[in-house]
mmCIF file of C-alpha atoms in Angstrom:
data_model
loop_
_atom_site.group_PDB
_atom_site.id
_atom_site.type_symbol
_atom_site.label_atom_id
_atom_site.label_comp_id
_atom_site.label_asym_id
_atom_site.label_seq_id
_atom_site.Cartn_x
_atom_site.Cartn_y
_atom_site.Cartn_z
ATOM 1 C CA MET A 1 0.000 0.000 0.000
ATOM 2 C CA HIS A 2 2.753 2.446 0.948
ATOM 3 C CA ARG A 3 4.583 1.576 -2.273
ATOM 4 C CA LEU A 4 1.449 2.441 -4.332
ATOM 5 C CA LEU A 5 1.121 5.750 -2.528
ATOM 6 C CA LEU A 6 4.782 6.522 -3.248
ATOM 7 C CA LEU A 7 4.403 5.698 -6.966
ATOM 8 C CA GLY A 8 1.283 7.854 -7.145
ATOM 9 C CA CYS A 9 3.127 10.738 -5.543
ATOM 10 C CA LEU A 10 6.045 10.359 -7.953
ATOM 11 C CA TRP A 11 3.579 10.596 -10.891
ATOM 12 C CA LEU A 12 1.857 13.638 -9.401
ATOM 13 C CA LEU A 13 5.182 15.375 -8.876
ATOM 14 C CA THR A 14 5.834 15.206 -12.628
ATOM 15 C CA THR A 15 2.664 17.215 -13.276
ATOM 16 C CA SER A 16 2.299 19.357 -10.158
ATOM 17 C CA PRO A 17 5.344 19.677 -7.865
ATOM 18 C CA THR A 18 3.251 20.901 -4.926
ATOM 19 C CA SER A 19 0.392 18.430 -5.203
ATOM 20 C CA CYS A 20 1.894 15.603 -3.163
ATOM 21 C CA ILE A 21 2.614 16.051 0.542
ATOM 22 C CA PHE A 22 3.695 12.995 2.502
ATOM 23 C CA GLN A 23 1.895 12.397 5.777
ATOM 24 C CA ARG A 24 2.454 9.814 8.461
ATOM 25 C CA PRO A 25 0.074 6.885 7.756
ATOM 26 C CA THR A 26 -2.905 6.659 10.076
ATOM 27 C CA GLY A 27 -2.125 4.532 13.084
ATOM 28 C CA THR A 28 1.661 5.019 12.909
ATOM 29 C CA PRO A 29 2.857 6.298 16.292
ATOM 30 C CA ALA A 30 4.944 9.455 16.450
ATOM 31 C CA PRO A 31 8.558 9.082 17.578
ATOM 32 C CA PRO A 32 8.652 8.977 21.379
ATOM 33 C CA ARG A 33 9.418 12.310 23.017
ATOM 34 C CA LEU A 34 12.186 12.559 25.567
ATOM 35 C CA GLN A 35 10.752 12.203 29.059
ATOM 36 C CA TYR A 36 13.807 12.125 31.271
ATOM 37 C CA LEU A 37 16.708 13.349 29.117
ATOM 38 C CA LEU A 38 16.970 17.008 28.202
ATOM 39 C CA GLU A 39 17.598 17.778 24.537
ATOM 40 C CA PRO A 40 21.052 19.431 24.383
ATOM 41 C CA LEU A 41 21.106 23.081 23.315
ATOM 42 C CA HIS A 42 23.971 22.330 20.930
ATOM 43 C CA SER A 43 24.454 18.896 19.407
ATOM 44 C CA THR A 44 28.071 19.608 18.366
ATOM 45 C CA VAL A 45 30.945 20.246 20.778
ATOM 46 C CA HIS A 46 34.009 21.928 19.246
ATOM 47 C CA THR A 47 37.485 21.238 20.613
ATOM 48 C CA GLN A 48 41.134 20.654 19.675
ATOM 49 C CA ARG A 49 43.605 17.859 20.242
ATOM 50 C CA GLY A 50 45.009 17.924 23.761
ATOM 51 C CA ALA A 51 42.076 19.872 25.218
ATOM 52 C CA THR A 52 39.389 18.751 27.685
ATOM 53 C CA ALA A 53 35.881 18.461 26.246
ATOM 54 C CA THR A 54 32.515 17.747 27.854
ATOM 55 C CA LEU A 55 29.540 16.192 26.036
ATOM 56 C CA PRO A 56 26.356 17.273 27.831
ATOM 57 C CA CYS A 57 23.740 14.767 28.998
ATOM 58 C CA VAL A 58 21.377 15.961 31.714
ATOM 59 C CA LEU A 59 18.253 14.355 33.185
ATOM 60 C CA ARG A 60 15.189 16.339 34.172
ATOM 61 C CA ALA A 61 14.195 13.625 36.669
ATOM 62 C CA LEU A 62 15.637 10.383 38.042
ATOM 63 C CA PRO A 63 13.615 7.241 37.238
ATOM 64 C CA ARG A 64 13.891 4.185 39.445
ATOM 65 C CA ASN A 65 16.567 1.620 38.693
ATOM 66 C CA TYR A 66 17.937 3.472 35.706
ATOM 67 C CA ARG A 67 21.308 3.325 33.993
ATOM 68 C CA VAL A 68 23.034 5.772 31.672
ATOM 69 C CA LYS A 69 25.228 4.286 28.952
ATOM 70 C CA TRP A 70 27.666 6.344 26.880
ATOM 71 C CA SER A 71 28.896 4.884 23.586
ATOM 72 C CA LYS A 72 30.771 6.033 20.485
ATOM 73 C CA VAL A 73 29.593 5.291 16.958
ATOM 74 C CA GLU A 74 32.531 4.015 14.914
ATOM 75 C CA PRO A 75 32.210 4.989 11.207
ATOM 76 C CA ALA A 76 34.797 2.497 9.967
ATOM 77 C CA ASN A 77 32.812 -0.566 11.089
ATOM 78 C CA TYR A 78 29.304 0.814 11.808
ATOM 79 C CA ARG A 79 29.195 -0.332 15.414
ATOM 80 C CA GLU A 80 28.946 1.303 18.813
ATOM 81 C CA SER A 81 31.679 0.996 21.412
ATOM 82 C CA ILE A 82 30.615 1.335 25.051
ATOM 83 C CA ILE A 83 32.581 3.967 26.972
ATOM 84 C CA ILE A 84 30.995 4.168 30.401
ATOM 85 C CA ILE A 85 27.895 2.908 32.271
ATOM 86 C CA THR A 86 26.548 4.453 35.478
ATOM 87 C CA ASN A 87 23.543 3.970 37.751
ATOM 88 C CA GLY A 88 24.023 7.367 39.394
ATOM 89 C CA LEU A 89 26.013 5.928 42.313
ATOM 90 C CA TYR A 90 28.612 3.737 40.648
ATOM 91 C CA HIS A 91 30.125 3.636 37.198
ATOM 92 C CA LYS A 92 32.367 1.448 35.068
ATOM 93 C CA ASN A 93 34.620 2.514 32.188
ATOM 94 C CA TYR A 94 35.200 0.435 29.042
ATOM 95 C CA GLY A 95 37.541 0.344 26.060
ATOM 96 C CA PRO A 96 40.553 2.409 24.996
ATOM 97 C CA LEU A 97 38.957 5.681 26.101
ATOM 98 C CA SER A 98 38.718 4.370 29.657
ATOM 99 C CA PRO A 99 41.776 6.185 31.128
ATOM 100 C CA ARG A 100 40.696 9.556 29.746
ATOM 101 C CA VAL A 101 36.963 9.701 30.462
ATOM 102 C CA ARG A 102 34.909 10.505 33.525
ATOM 103 C CA LEU A 103 31.414 11.682 34.361
ATOM 104 C CA ARG A 104 31.257 15.398 35.051
ATOM 105 C CA HIS A 105 28.541 14.860 37.716
ATOM 106 C CA SER A 106 28.278 18.521 38.704
ATOM 107 C CA HIS A 107 24.873 17.731 40.258
ATOM 108 C CA ARG A 108 22.677 14.649 40.776
ATOM 109 C CA TYR A 109 20.979 14.998 37.376
ATOM 110 C CA ASP A 110 24.225 15.435 35.455
ATOM 111 C CA ALA A 111 25.451 12.462 33.393
ATOM 112 C CA SER A 112 27.677 14.486 31.056
ATOM 113 C CA LEU A 113 30.830 12.832 29.706
ATOM 114 C CA THR A 114 34.204 14.588 30.072
ATOM 115 C CA ILE A 115 37.123 13.540 27.845
ATOM 116 C CA THR A 116 40.593 14.712 28.843
ATOM 117 C CA ASP A 117 43.603 15.083 26.543
ATOM 118 C CA VAL A 118 41.405 14.799 23.443
ATOM 119 C CA ALA A 119 43.023 12.684 20.699
ATOM 120 C CA LEU A 120 42.453 12.679 16.943
ATOM 121 C CA GLU A 121 40.521 9.413 17.095
ATOM 122 C CA ASP A 122 38.067 10.874 19.629
ATOM 123 C CA GLU A 123 36.258 12.891 16.951
ATOM 124 C CA GLY A 124 32.883 11.489 15.960
ATOM 125 C CA ARG A 125 29.357 10.801 17.114
ATOM 126 C CA TYR A 126 28.521 9.828 20.697
ATOM 127 C CA ARG A 127 25.293 8.551 22.230
ATOM 128 C CA CYS A 128 24.007 9.062 25.759
ATOM 129 C CA GLN A 129 21.349 6.429 26.396
ATOM 130 C CA LEU A 130 19.054 6.237 29.389
ATOM 131 C CA VAL A 131 18.284 2.561 30.014
ATOM 132 C CA ASN A 132 14.998 2.472 31.890
ATOM 133 C CA GLY A 133 13.100 -0.728 31.244
ATOM 134 C CA LEU A 134 10.861 -0.369 28.189
ATOM 135 C CA GLU A 135 11.197 3.403 28.088
ATOM 136 C CA ASP A 136 14.776 3.742 26.861
ATOM 137 C CA GLU A 137 15.669 7.080 25.287
ATOM 138 C CA SER A 138 18.867 8.652 24.004
ATOM 139 C CA VAL A 139 20.494 11.807 22.669
ATOM 140 C CA SER A 140 23.273 11.988 20.074
ATOM 141 C CA LEU A 141 26.139 14.463 20.124
ATOM 142 C CA THR A 142 29.106 15.110 17.857
ATOM 143 C CA LEU A 143 32.627 15.884 19.038
ATOM 144 C CA HIS A 144 34.280 18.052 16.378
ATOM 145 C CA LEU A 145 38.017 18.715 16.328
ATOM 146 C CA GLU A 146 39.292 21.858 14.673
ATOM 147 C CA GLY A 147 41.990 20.738 12.284
ATOM 148 C CA VAL A 148 43.331 20.475 8.753
ATOM 149 C CA VAL A 149 43.065 17.829 6.021
ATOM 150 C CA PHE A 150 45.985 17.130 3.724
ATOM 151 C CA PRO A 151 46.550 14.681 0.843
ATOM 152 C CA TYR A 152 49.381 12.220 1.278
ATOM 153 C CA GLN A 153 51.246 9.808 -0.994
ATOM 154 C CA PRO A 154 54.504 7.891 -0.482
ATOM 155 C CA SER A 155 57.879 8.494 -2.087
ATOM 156 C CA ASN A 156 57.269 5.902 -4.825
ATOM 157 C CA GLY A 157 54.395 7.815 -6.403
ATOM 158 C CA ARG A 158 50.635 8.109 -6.390
ATOM 159 C CA TYR A 159 48.036 5.376 -5.884
ATOM 160 C CA LYS A 160 50.244 3.014 -3.885
ATOM 161 C CA PHE A 161 48.168 2.554 -0.705
ATOM 162 C CA ASN A 162 45.489 0.005 -0.001
ATOM 163 C CA TYR A 163 43.143 1.088 2.802
ATOM 164 C CA HIS A 164 45.190 -0.374 5.646
ATOM 165 C CA GLU A 165 48.441 1.088 4.307
ATOM 166 C CA ALA A 166 46.790 4.505 3.934
ATOM 167 C CA LYS A 167 45.536 4.334 7.519
ATOM 168 C CA ARG A 168 48.991 3.419 8.779
ATOM 169 C CA ALA A 169 50.682 6.108 6.667
ATOM 170 C CA CYS A 170 48.492 8.854 8.158
ATOM 171 C CA GLU A 171 49.152 7.612 11.685
ATOM 172 C CA GLN A 172 52.905 7.652 10.999
ATOM 173 C CA GLN A 173 52.604 11.330 10.044
ATOM 174 C CA ASP A 174 50.915 12.397 13.311
ATOM 175 C CA SER A 175 47.437 12.297 11.785
ATOM 176 C CA ARG A 176 44.645 9.885 10.942
ATOM 177 C CA LEU A 177 42.490 9.146 7.921
ATOM 178 C CA ALA A 178 39.995 11.979 7.493
ATOM 179 C CA THR A 179 36.247 11.480 7.797
ATOM 180 C CA TYR A 180 33.958 12.495 4.950
ATOM 181 C CA GLN A 181 32.745 15.464 7.000
ATOM 182 C CA GLN A 182 36.343 16.628 7.489
ATOM 183 C CA LEU A 183 37.131 16.244 3.784
ATOM 184 C CA TYR A 184 33.951 18.085 2.802
ATOM 185 C CA LYS A 185 34.729 20.954 5.164
ATOM 186 C CA ALA A 186 38.268 21.143 3.766
ATOM 187 C CA TRP A 187 36.788 21.358 0.260
ATOM 188 C CA THR A 188 34.550 24.266 1.293
ATOM 189 C CA GLU A 189 37.692 25.971 2.626
ATOM 190 C CA GLY A 190 39.546 25.566 -0.680
ATOM 191 C CA LEU A 191 41.083 22.072 -0.844
ATOM 192 C CA ASP A 192 41.455 21.275 -4.556
ATOM 193 C CA TRP A 193 43.167 17.972 -5.321
ATOM 194 C CA CYS A 194 42.999 15.812 -8.435
ATOM 195 C CA ASN A 195 44.206 12.502 -6.932
ATOM 196 C CA ALA A 196 41.658 10.222 -5.290
ATOM 197 C CA GLY A 197 42.331 9.137 -1.712
ATOM 198 C CA TRP A 198 41.026 6.837 1.019
ATOM 199 C CA ILE A 199 39.072 8.238 3.959
ATOM 200 C CA LEU A 200 38.214 6.625 7.288
ATOM 201 C CA ASP A 201 35.032 4.777 6.299
ATOM 202 C CA GLY A 202 36.773 2.937 3.448
ATOM 203 C CA THR A 203 35.377 5.076 0.633
ATOM 204 C CA VAL A 204 37.468 6.988 -1.910
ATOM 205 C CA HIS A 205 37.032 10.635 -2.948
ATOM 206 C CA TYR A 206 38.754 13.683 -4.358
ATOM 207 C CA PRO A 207 37.817 17.365 -3.829
ATOM 208 C CA ILE A 208 37.694 19.717 -6.839
ATOM 209 C CA ILE A 209 37.274 23.495 -6.737
ATOM 210 C CA ASN A 210 38.409 24.254 -10.302
ATOM 211 C CA SER A 211 36.993 21.821 -12.857
ATOM 212 C CA ARG A 212 39.621 20.902 -15.451
ATOM 213 C CA GLU A 213 40.371 18.276 -18.079
ATOM 214 C CA PRO A 214 42.772 16.025 -16.124
ATOM 215 C CA CYS A 215 40.305 15.891 -13.198
ATOM 216 C CA GLY A 216 37.109 14.552 -14.748
ATOM 217 C CA GLY A 217 36.692 17.280 -17.352
ATOM 218 C CA ARG A 218 35.591 20.900 -17.397
ATOM 219 C CA LEU A 219 31.876 20.094 -17.581
ATOM 220 C CA LEU A 220 31.669 18.376 -14.184
ATOM 221 C CA LEU A 221 30.644 20.692 -11.382
ATOM 222 C CA PRO A 222 33.012 21.386 -8.476
ATOM 223 C CA GLY A 223 32.518 19.172 -5.442
ATOM 224 C CA VAL A 224 33.790 16.193 -3.496
ATOM 225 C CA ARG A 225 33.735 13.531 -6.172
ATOM 226 C CA THR A 226 33.445 9.945 -5.108
ATOM 227 C CA TYR A 227 34.515 6.478 -6.216
ATOM 228 C CA GLY A 228 32.390 4.984 -3.447
ATOM 229 C CA ALA A 229 33.454 2.037 -1.304
ATOM 230 C CA ARG A 230 36.441 0.120 -2.663
ATOM 231 C CA ASP A 231 38.197 -3.142 -1.894
ATOM 232 C CA LYS A 232 40.324 -2.354 1.168
ATOM 233 C CA GLN A 233 42.914 -4.987 0.289
ATOM 234 C CA LYS A 234 43.228 -4.782 -3.495
ATOM 235 C CA ASP A 235 42.395 -1.226 -4.568
ATOM 236 C CA ARG A 236 45.119 1.410 -4.332
ATOM 237 C CA PHE A 237 44.844 5.165 -3.957
ATOM 238 C CA ASP A 238 46.407 8.037 -2.032
ATOM 239 C CA ALA A 239 45.255 9.061 1.456
ATOM 240 C CA PHE A 240 43.490 12.079 2.911
ATOM 241 C CA CYS A 241 44.845 12.637 6.419
ATOM 242 C CA PHE A 242 43.508 14.825 9.219
ATOM 243 C CA THR A 243 45.468 16.465 12.032
ATOM 244 C CA SER A 244 44.677 18.951 14.783
ATOM 245 C CA ALA A 245 46.551 21.248 17.177
ATOM 246 C CA LEU A 246 50.070 20.275 18.264
ATOM 247 C CA GLN A 247 51.284 19.386 21.709
ATOM 248 C CA GLY A 248 54.592 21.097 20.970
ATOM 249 C CA SER A 249 56.120 23.336 18.323
ATOM 250 C CA VAL A 250 57.774 23.161 14.898
ATOM 251 C CA TYR A 251 60.766 25.317 13.966
ATOM 252 C CA PHE A 252 63.232 25.599 11.086
ATOM 253 C CA ILE A 253 66.999 25.048 11.077
ATOM 254 C CA ARG A 254 68.723 26.716 8.180
ATOM 255 C CA GLY A 255 71.547 24.973 6.307
ATOM 256 C CA HIS A 256 72.595 22.925 3.299
ATOM 257 C CA LEU A 257 71.949 19.509 4.775
ATOM 258 C CA ASN A 258 71.371 16.053 3.413
ATOM 259 C CA PHE A 259 68.677 13.926 5.052
ATOM 260 C CA LYS A 260 70.954 12.309 7.687
ATOM 261 C CA GLU A 261 72.534 15.641 8.592
ATOM 262 C CA ALA A 262 69.074 17.169 8.941
ATOM 263 C CA ALA A 263 68.027 14.433 11.363
ATOM 264 C CA GLN A 264 71.197 14.960 13.396
ATOM 265 C CA ALA A 265 70.688 18.726 13.463
ATOM 266 C CA CYS A 266 67.257 18.241 15.068
ATOM 267 C CA ARG A 267 68.672 15.746 17.589
ATOM 268 C CA ASN A 268 71.425 18.235 18.490
ATOM 269 C CA HIS A 269 68.661 20.626 19.557
ATOM 270 C CA GLY A 270 66.853 17.994 21.630
ATOM 271 C CA ALA A 271 64.165 17.624 18.966
ATOM 272 C CA ALA A 272 63.113 15.251 16.181
ATOM 273 C CA MET A 273 62.485 15.848 12.505
ATOM 274 C CA ALA A 274 58.950 17.109 12.023
ATOM 275 C CA LYS A 275 56.335 14.840 10.488
ATOM 276 C CA VAL A 276 54.089 16.011 7.682
ATOM 277 C CA GLY A 277 51.049 16.281 9.949
ATOM 278 C CA GLN A 278 53.046 18.341 12.442
ATOM 279 C CA LEU A 279 54.101 20.803 9.745
ATOM 280 C CA TYR A 280 50.506 21.167 8.549
ATOM 281 C CA SER A 281 49.362 21.688 12.139
ATOM 282 C CA ALA A 282 52.010 24.364 12.759
ATOM 283 C CA TRP A 283 50.971 26.067 9.516
ATOM 284 C CA LYS A 284 47.270 25.941 10.428
ATOM 285 C CA PHE A 285 47.339 26.750 14.133
ATOM 286 C CA SER A 286 50.626 28.628 14.679
ATOM 287 C CA GLN A 287 50.692 30.414 11.303
ATOM 288 C CA LEU A 288 54.180 29.074 10.580
ATOM 289 C CA ASP A 289 55.326 30.921 7.454
ATOM 290 C CA ARG A 290 58.700 30.209 5.855
ATOM 291 C CA CYS A 291 59.958 30.386 2.312
ATOM 292 C CA ASP A 292 62.620 27.731 2.988
ATOM 293 C CA GLY A 293 62.301 24.141 1.885
ATOM 294 C CA GLY A 294 63.116 21.751 4.702
ATOM 295 C CA TRP A 295 63.495 18.005 5.197
ATOM 296 C CA LEU A 296 60.741 16.158 7.041
ATOM 297 C CA GLU A 297 60.805 12.787 8.774
ATOM 298 C CA ASP A 298 59.330 10.906 5.794
ATOM 299 C CA GLY A 299 62.081 12.124 3.451
ATOM 300 C CA SER A 300 59.960 14.765 1.738
ATOM 301 C CA VAL A 301 60.879 18.451 1.463
ATOM 302 C CA ARG A 302 58.159 21.028 2.146
ATOM 303 C CA TYR A 303 57.626 24.575 3.362
ATOM 304 C CA PRO A 304 54.583 26.344 4.900
ATOM 305 C CA ILE A 305 53.193 29.621 3.506
ATOM 306 C CA THR A 306 50.497 31.637 5.273
ATOM 307 C CA THR A 307 51.127 34.879 3.337
ATOM 308 C CA PRO A 308 51.470 34.037 -0.373
ATOM 309 C CA ARG A 309 54.105 36.048 -2.253
ATOM 310 C CA GLN A 310 55.756 35.918 -5.624
ATOM 311 C CA ARG A 311 59.140 34.661 -4.458
ATOM 312 C CA CYS A 312 57.679 31.805 -2.411
ATOM 313 C CA GLY A 313 56.303 29.586 -5.129
ATOM 314 C CA GLY A 314 54.156 32.238 -6.728
ATOM 315 C CA LEU A 315 50.865 30.470 -5.919
ATOM 316 C CA PRO A 316 47.994 32.756 -4.859
ATOM 317 C CA ASP A 317 46.726 30.684 -1.911
ATOM 318 C CA PRO A 318 48.234 29.803 1.474
ATOM 319 C CA GLY A 319 49.341 26.217 1.930
ATOM 320 C CA VAL A 320 52.131 23.755 2.556
ATOM 321 C CA ARG A 321 54.206 23.545 -0.628
ATOM 322 C CA SER A 322 56.111 20.404 -1.572
ATOM 323 C CA PHE A 323 59.313 19.627 -3.452
ATOM 324 C CA GLY A 324 58.403 15.940 -3.354
ATOM 325 C CA PHE A 325 60.990 13.343 -2.293
ATOM 326 C CA PRO A 326 64.418 14.419 -3.575
ATOM 327 C CA SER A 327 67.534 12.279 -3.212
ATOM 328 C CA LYS A 328 68.435 12.047 0.469
ATOM 329 C CA GLU A 329 72.053 12.795 -0.434
ATOM 330 C CA MET A 330 71.247 16.295 -1.695
ATOM 331 C CA ARG A 331 72.731 19.093 0.419
ATOM 332 C CA THR A 332 70.256 21.768 -0.628
ATOM 333 C CA TYR A 333 67.736 22.180 2.185
ATOM 334 C CA GLY A 334 67.416 22.958 5.859
ATOM 335 C CA THR A 335 65.105 20.988 8.122
ATOM 336 C CA TYR A 336 61.924 21.379 10.152
ATOM 337 C CA CYS A 337 62.162 20.047 13.702
ATOM 338 C CA PHE A 338 59.501 19.219 16.265
ATOM 339 C CA VAL A 339 59.843 19.482 20.027
ATOM 340 C CA GLY A 340 57.056 18.283 22.288
ATOM 341 C CA LYS A 341 55.806 20.023 25.380
#
């Protein structure tokens, strides 16, 4: 019956776009309203890596024999991971978040979740569920990290990573595979990249601002173009990585150094060679701006520009420029070092 109604509406829409208004079928109950949990004023909490963030969950009354369960929705495998369960008097923590989470409990109705030393993998959707017999109810919240997305490929060229290798490569560069939401936001902020890359949920995309022939043609509209879900073992692409604020600082050492000398120069200062994600983070959050190419830990040579100028690559937009992966024996560049707090 519902299918016939839908087909009828589709036909009507071809003749009169306003003539078909969907209504809930008679006898279908409305979604249950929250009785005990308060709807949060803001469903998204903004934070940065290393900060302390609180996801609000407050009850308006305390039912008998209730429990509150916090869980995180994992986009890579479409499951929920339990974080903490409480009955108001006692609680138990679960999973890898266990050492860094606690209940805020500022009053007897407060079941808000506090996460300390926020990590990149903490971003995502969380659920606060009141377990109360047959009257369970829940609210969903999103923890959003301010950060930057960057494309990444290895020294041996583009399209070399399967999904697992892409995930590992991002983690080695002080980042993680970006989510679709992070990639989309980066596109709205100007990310324009012609090579397709893996993201966290196992799908493959590439963001285009300026339509052009080598990137699908001039007739395709700008957007985040998608290849959809791919075989995580067999298919090979680049990676889109995401990083957030640093727990430390990046600085430049001038010189004509080969790769080994660059690494030693950083060690002489009690530091390590910066990773690609650390350089992007310093560019994004500390406005690091240098016209000098420098070695990074992966063997690439890059430099960060926040104020574009003619003698620094000549490109009109800010960004982290790359010289690729030159021979490690070249004594042409300085190095970017990272020191933690």
